[in-house]
Short mmCIF file of C-alpha atoms in Angstrom, two decimals:
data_model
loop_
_atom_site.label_atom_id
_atom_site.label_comp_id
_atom_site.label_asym_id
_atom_site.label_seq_id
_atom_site.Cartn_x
_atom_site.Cartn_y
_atom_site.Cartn_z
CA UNK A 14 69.07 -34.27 7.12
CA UNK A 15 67.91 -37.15 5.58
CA UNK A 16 68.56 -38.02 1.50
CA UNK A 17 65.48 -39.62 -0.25
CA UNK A 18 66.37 -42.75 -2.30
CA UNK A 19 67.82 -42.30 -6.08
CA UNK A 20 67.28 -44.80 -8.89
CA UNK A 21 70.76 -46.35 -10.08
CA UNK A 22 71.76 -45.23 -13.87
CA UNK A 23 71.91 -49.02 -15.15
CA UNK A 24 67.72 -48.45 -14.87
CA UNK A 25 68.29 -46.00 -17.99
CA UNK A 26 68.47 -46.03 -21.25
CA UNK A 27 69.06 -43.18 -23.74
CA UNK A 28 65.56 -42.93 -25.88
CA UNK A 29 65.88 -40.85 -29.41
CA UNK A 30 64.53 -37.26 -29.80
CA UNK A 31 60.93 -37.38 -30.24
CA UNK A 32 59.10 -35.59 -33.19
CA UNK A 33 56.37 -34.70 -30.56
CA UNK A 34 56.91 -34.59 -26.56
CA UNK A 35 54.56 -36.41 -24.46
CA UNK A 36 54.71 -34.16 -21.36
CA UNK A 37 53.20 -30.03 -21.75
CA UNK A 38 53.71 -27.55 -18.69
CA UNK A 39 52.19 -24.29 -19.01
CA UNK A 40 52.62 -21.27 -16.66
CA UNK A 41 49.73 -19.48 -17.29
CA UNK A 42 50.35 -16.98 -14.73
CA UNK A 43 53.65 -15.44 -13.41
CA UNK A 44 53.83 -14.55 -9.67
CA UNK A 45 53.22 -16.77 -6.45
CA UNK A 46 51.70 -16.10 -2.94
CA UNK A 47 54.70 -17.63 -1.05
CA UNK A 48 58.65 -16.67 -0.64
CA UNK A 49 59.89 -19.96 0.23
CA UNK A 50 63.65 -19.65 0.48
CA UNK A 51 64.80 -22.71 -1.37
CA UNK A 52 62.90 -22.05 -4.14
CA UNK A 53 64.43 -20.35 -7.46
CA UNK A 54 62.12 -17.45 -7.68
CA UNK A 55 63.97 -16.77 -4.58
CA UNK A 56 67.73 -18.06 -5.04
CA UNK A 57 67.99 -16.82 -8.68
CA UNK A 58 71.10 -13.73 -9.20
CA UNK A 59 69.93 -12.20 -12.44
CA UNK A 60 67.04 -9.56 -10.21
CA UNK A 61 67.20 -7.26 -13.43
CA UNK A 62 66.29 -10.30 -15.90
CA UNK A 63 62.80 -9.39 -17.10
CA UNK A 64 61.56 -13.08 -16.91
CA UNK A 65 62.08 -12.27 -13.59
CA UNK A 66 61.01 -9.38 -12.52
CA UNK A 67 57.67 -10.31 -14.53
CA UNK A 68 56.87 -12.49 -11.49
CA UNK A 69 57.07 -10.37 -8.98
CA UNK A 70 55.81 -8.71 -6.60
CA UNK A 71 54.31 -12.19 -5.12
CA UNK A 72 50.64 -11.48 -4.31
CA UNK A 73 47.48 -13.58 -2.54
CA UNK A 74 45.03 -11.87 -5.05
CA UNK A 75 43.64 -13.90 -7.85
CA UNK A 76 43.70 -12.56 -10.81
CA UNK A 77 47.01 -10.29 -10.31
CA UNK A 78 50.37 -10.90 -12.20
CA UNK A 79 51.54 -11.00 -15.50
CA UNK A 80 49.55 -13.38 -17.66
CA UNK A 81 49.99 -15.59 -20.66
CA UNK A 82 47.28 -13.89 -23.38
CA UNK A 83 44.26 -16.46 -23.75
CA UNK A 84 45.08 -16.31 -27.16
CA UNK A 85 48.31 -17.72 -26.97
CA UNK A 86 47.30 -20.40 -24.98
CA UNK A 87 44.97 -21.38 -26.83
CA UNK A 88 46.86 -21.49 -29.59
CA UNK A 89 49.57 -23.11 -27.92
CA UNK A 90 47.03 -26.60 -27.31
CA UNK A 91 46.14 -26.07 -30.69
CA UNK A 92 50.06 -26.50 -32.06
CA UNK A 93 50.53 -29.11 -29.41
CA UNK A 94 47.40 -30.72 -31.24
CA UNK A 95 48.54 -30.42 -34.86
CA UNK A 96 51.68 -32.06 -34.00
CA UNK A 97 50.29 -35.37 -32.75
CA UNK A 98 50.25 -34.71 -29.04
CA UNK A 99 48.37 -37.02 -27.20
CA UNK A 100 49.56 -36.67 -23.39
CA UNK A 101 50.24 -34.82 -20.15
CA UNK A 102 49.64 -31.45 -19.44
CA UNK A 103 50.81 -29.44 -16.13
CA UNK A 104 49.24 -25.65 -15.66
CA UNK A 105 51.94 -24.57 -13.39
CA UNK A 106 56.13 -24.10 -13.51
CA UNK A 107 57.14 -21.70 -11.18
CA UNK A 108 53.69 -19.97 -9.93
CA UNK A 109 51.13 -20.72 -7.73
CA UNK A 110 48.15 -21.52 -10.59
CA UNK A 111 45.23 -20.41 -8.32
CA UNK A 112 45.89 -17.04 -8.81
CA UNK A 113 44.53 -17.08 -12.32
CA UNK A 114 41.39 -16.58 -12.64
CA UNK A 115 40.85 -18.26 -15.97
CA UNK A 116 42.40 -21.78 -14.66
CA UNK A 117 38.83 -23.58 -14.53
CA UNK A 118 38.02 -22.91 -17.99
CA UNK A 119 41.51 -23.22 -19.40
CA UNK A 120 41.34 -26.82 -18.01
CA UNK A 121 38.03 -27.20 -19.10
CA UNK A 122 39.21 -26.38 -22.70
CA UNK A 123 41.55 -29.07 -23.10
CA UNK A 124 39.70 -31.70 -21.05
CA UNK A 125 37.56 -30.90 -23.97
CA UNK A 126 40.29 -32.24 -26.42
CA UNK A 127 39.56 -35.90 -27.28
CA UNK A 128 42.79 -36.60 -28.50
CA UNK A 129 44.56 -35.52 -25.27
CA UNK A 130 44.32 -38.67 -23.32
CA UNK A 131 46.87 -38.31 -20.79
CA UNK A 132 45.93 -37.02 -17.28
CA UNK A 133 45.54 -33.18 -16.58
CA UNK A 134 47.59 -31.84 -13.62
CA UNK A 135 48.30 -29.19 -11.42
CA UNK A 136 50.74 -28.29 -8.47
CA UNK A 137 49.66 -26.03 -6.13
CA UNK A 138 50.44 -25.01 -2.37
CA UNK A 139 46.59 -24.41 -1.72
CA UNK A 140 47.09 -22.00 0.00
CA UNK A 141 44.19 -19.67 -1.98
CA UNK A 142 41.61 -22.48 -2.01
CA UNK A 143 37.65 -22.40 -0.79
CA UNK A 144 35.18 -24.79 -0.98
CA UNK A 145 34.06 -22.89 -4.36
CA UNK A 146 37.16 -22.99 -5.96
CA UNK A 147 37.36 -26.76 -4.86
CA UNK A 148 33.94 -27.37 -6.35
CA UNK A 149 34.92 -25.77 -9.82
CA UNK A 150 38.34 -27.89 -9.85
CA UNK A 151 37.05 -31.14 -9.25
CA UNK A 152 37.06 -33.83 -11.97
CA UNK A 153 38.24 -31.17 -14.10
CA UNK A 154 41.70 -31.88 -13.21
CA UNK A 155 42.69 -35.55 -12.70
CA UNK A 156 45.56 -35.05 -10.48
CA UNK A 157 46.15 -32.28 -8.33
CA UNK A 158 50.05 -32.56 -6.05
CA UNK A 159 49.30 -30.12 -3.02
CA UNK A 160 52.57 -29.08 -0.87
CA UNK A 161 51.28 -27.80 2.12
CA UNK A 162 54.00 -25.77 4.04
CA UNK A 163 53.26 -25.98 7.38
CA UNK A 164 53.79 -28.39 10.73
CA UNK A 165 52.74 -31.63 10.42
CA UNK A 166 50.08 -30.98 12.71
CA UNK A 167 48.68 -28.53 10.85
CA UNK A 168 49.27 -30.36 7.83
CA UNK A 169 47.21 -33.32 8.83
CA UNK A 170 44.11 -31.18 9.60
CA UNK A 171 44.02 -29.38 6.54
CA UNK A 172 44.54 -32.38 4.20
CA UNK A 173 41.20 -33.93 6.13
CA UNK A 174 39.44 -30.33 5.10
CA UNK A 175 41.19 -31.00 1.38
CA UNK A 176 39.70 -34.11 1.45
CA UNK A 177 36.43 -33.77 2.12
CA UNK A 178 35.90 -30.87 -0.91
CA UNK A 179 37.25 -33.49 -3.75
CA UNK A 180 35.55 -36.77 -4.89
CA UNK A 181 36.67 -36.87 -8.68
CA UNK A 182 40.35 -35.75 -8.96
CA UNK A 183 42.94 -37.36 -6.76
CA UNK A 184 44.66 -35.27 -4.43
CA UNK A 185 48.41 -36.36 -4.40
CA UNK A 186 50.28 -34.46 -0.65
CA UNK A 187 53.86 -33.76 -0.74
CA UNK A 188 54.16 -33.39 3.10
CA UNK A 189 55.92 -30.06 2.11
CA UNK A 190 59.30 -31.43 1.48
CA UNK A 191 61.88 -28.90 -0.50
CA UNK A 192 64.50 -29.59 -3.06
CA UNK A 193 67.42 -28.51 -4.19
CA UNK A 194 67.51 -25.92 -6.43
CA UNK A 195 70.15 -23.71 -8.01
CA UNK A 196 71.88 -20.86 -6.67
CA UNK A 197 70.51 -22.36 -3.14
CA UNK A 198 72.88 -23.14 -0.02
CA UNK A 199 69.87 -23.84 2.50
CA UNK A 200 71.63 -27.80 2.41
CA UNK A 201 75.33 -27.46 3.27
CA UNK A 202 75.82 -30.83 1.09
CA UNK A 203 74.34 -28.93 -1.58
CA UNK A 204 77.68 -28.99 -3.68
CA UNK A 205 77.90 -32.83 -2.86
CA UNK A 206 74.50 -33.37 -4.26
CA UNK A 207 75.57 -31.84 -7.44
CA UNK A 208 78.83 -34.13 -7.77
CA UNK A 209 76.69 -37.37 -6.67
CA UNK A 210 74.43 -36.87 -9.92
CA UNK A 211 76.85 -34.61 -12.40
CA UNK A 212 77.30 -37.85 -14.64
CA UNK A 213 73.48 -38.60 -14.95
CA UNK A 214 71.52 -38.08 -17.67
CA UNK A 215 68.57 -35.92 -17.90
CA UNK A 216 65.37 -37.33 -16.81
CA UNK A 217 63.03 -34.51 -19.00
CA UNK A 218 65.51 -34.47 -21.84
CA UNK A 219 63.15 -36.22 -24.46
CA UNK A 220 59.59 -35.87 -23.71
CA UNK A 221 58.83 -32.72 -21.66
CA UNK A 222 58.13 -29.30 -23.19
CA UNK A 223 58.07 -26.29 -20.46
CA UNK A 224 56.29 -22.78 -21.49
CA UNK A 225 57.00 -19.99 -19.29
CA UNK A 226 53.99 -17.26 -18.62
CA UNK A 227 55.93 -15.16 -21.67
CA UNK A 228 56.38 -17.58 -24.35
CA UNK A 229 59.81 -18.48 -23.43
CA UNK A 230 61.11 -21.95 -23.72
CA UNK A 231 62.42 -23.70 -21.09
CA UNK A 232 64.40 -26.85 -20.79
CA UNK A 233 63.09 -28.67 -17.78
CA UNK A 234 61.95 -27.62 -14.53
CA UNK A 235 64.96 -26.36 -13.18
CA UNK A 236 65.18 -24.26 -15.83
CA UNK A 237 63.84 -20.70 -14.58
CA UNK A 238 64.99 -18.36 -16.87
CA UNK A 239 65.10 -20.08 -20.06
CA UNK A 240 68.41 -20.21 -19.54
CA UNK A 241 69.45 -22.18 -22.85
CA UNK A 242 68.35 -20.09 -25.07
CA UNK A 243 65.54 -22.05 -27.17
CA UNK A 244 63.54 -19.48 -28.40
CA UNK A 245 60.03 -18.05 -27.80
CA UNK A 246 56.65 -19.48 -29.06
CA UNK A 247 55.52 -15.65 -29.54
CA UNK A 248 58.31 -15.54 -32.37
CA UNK A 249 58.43 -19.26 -33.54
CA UNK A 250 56.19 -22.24 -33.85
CA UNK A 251 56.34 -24.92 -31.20
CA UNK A 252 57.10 -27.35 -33.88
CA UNK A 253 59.90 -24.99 -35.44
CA UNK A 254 61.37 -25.05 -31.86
CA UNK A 255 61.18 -28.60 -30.93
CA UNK A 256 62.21 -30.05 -33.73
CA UNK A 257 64.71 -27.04 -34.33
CA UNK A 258 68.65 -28.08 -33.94
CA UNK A 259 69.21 -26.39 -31.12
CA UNK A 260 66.68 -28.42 -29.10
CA UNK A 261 67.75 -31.58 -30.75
CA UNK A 262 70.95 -31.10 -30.04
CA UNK A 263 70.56 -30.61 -26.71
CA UNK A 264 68.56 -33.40 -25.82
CA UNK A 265 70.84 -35.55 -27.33
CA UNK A 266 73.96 -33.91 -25.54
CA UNK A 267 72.13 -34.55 -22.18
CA UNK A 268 70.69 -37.90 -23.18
CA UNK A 269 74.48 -39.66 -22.39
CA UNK A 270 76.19 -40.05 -18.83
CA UNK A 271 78.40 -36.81 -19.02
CA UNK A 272 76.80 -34.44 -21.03
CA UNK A 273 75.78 -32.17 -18.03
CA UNK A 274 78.95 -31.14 -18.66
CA UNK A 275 78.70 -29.19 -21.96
CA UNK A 276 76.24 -26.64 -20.33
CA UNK A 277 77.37 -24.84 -17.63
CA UNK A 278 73.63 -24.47 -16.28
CA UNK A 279 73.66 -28.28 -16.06
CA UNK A 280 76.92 -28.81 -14.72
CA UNK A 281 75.62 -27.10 -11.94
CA UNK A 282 72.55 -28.95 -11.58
CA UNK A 283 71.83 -30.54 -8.51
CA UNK A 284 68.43 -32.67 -9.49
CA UNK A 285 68.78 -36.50 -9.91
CA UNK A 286 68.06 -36.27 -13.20
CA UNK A 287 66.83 -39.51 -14.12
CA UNK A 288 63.60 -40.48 -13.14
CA UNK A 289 61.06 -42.79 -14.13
CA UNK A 290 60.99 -41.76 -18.00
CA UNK A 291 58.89 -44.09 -19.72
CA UNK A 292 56.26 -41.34 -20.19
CA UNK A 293 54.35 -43.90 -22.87
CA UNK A 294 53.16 -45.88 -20.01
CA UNK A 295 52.99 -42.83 -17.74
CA UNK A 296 55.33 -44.02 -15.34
CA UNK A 297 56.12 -40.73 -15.16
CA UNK A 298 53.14 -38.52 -14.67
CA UNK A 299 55.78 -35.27 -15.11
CA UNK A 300 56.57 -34.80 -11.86
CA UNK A 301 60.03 -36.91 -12.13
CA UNK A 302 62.84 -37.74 -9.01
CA UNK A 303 64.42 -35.51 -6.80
CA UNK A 304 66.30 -36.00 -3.47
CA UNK A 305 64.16 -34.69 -0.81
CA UNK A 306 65.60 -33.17 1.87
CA UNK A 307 64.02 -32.65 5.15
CA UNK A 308 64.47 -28.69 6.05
CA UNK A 309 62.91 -27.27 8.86
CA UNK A 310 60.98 -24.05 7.58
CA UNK A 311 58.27 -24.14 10.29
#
């Protein structure tokens, strides 16, 4: 196995709460077509947790699964609006975002949003793509991060095919590569990984707002569950939750070498946690820094 590179901690600085984040992901959809084993939807204990059995069973069909309401979402870019927000938005968490039906025109809607001037993204395994689909999503979304999980063979041949259906939006490949997640013992230096980075801080702590397909709030992208307990934008206001004490207190908690500790979900964190976070100059189009391990799947 082979450990990617990790950015040292002098490279960070601890950066205030913000009275507006600068980074939106929205799962507008809850189940996925694949059953990767290193991923959380896979790994996670709590089967009888309803945020979790809401994404199942996985499913190839577009347009099946639990769905966020259009009116909430909607309403959701609306709040985000009214509070100043100017940047990033991901339609995806832990889903596969092709299988909603409505993803076009849900892009189309806030690429419609002046004010919204960072880039619009998506990750997606591709998986459920056609050359109509393709034709609909390009230069709608500005960057697209496709994980295709197959050989490399295979991999090389359908990125040419990828290629040759987008001219507008940039088509970023992942080669595949998994992570570490929690709960997950597919690495056996899984345990080390979480040591090595136990004393960093949080690389999404201050600028990255994560909406499961249900409303709930979640804390970064590690964060399944919403495991922190940070309420639910069908019973609060974004604003009312971000700038709530709980959330404040939080990010400043994590924002300072050692405060992984206070949470138990976070002392048990194996992500790098600091990436590049100057989300102002969009270093950091959302995605953020994990070790990538090589794992041979197929």
């Amino acid at each position: 196995m082979g450990l990617g590179k990790t950015m040292e901690m002098s490279k960070f600085s601890k950066i205030p709460h913000r009275s507006v984040f600068k980074y939106l992901e929205l799962e507008t959809i809850s189940p996925c077509n694949r059953n990767c084993p290193t991923c959380l939807r896979e790994s996670y204990p709590n089967k009888e947790k309803q945020i979790h059995k809401g994404r199942f069973p996985n499913t190839s069909t577009i347009g099946q699964g639990v769905k966020m309401t259009d009116e909430l979402f909607y309403d959701l870019i609306e709040q985000s609006l009214q509070m100043g927000f100017t940047g990033t938005i991901n339609l995806q968490h832990y889903n596969e975002p092709l299988l909603d039906d409505r993803l076009v025109d849900f892009a189309k809607y806030i690429k419609g949003k002046k004010q919204i001037v960072g880039p619009l993204l998506l990750c997606s395994n591709f998986d459920l793509l056609t050359e109509e689909i393709a034709k609909n999503m390009d230069g709608v979304f500005d960057i697209i991060q496709v994980a295709l999980y197959m050989t490399r063979e295979k991999q090389r041949k359908r990125e040419m095919w990828i290629d040759s259906l987008f001219d507008k939006t940039k088509i970023v490949y992942t080669n595949g590569v998994h992570v570490p997640f929690h709960y997950n013992n597919v690495w056996g230096t899984h345990f080390d990984i979480i040591i090595k980075h136990s004393m960093n801080t949080c690389w999404s702590y201050n600028a990255h707002l994560y909406i499961a397909y249900d409303g709930t709030i979640l804390n970064c992208c590690e964060d399944y569950a919403g495991n922190f307990g940070l309420g639910n934008v069908n019973e609060m206001s974004i604003d009312e939750i971000w700038n709530g004490e709980k959330y404040k207190k939080l990010v400043n908690d994590l924002s300072v070498s050692g405060g992984r500790w206070k949470y138990d979900y976070c002392s048990e964190c194996p992500k790098t946690g600091q990436g590049a976070n100057d989300v102002d100059g969009l270093i950091d189009y959302g995605f953020g820094l994990s070790e990538f391990v090589d794992v041979k799947l197929y």
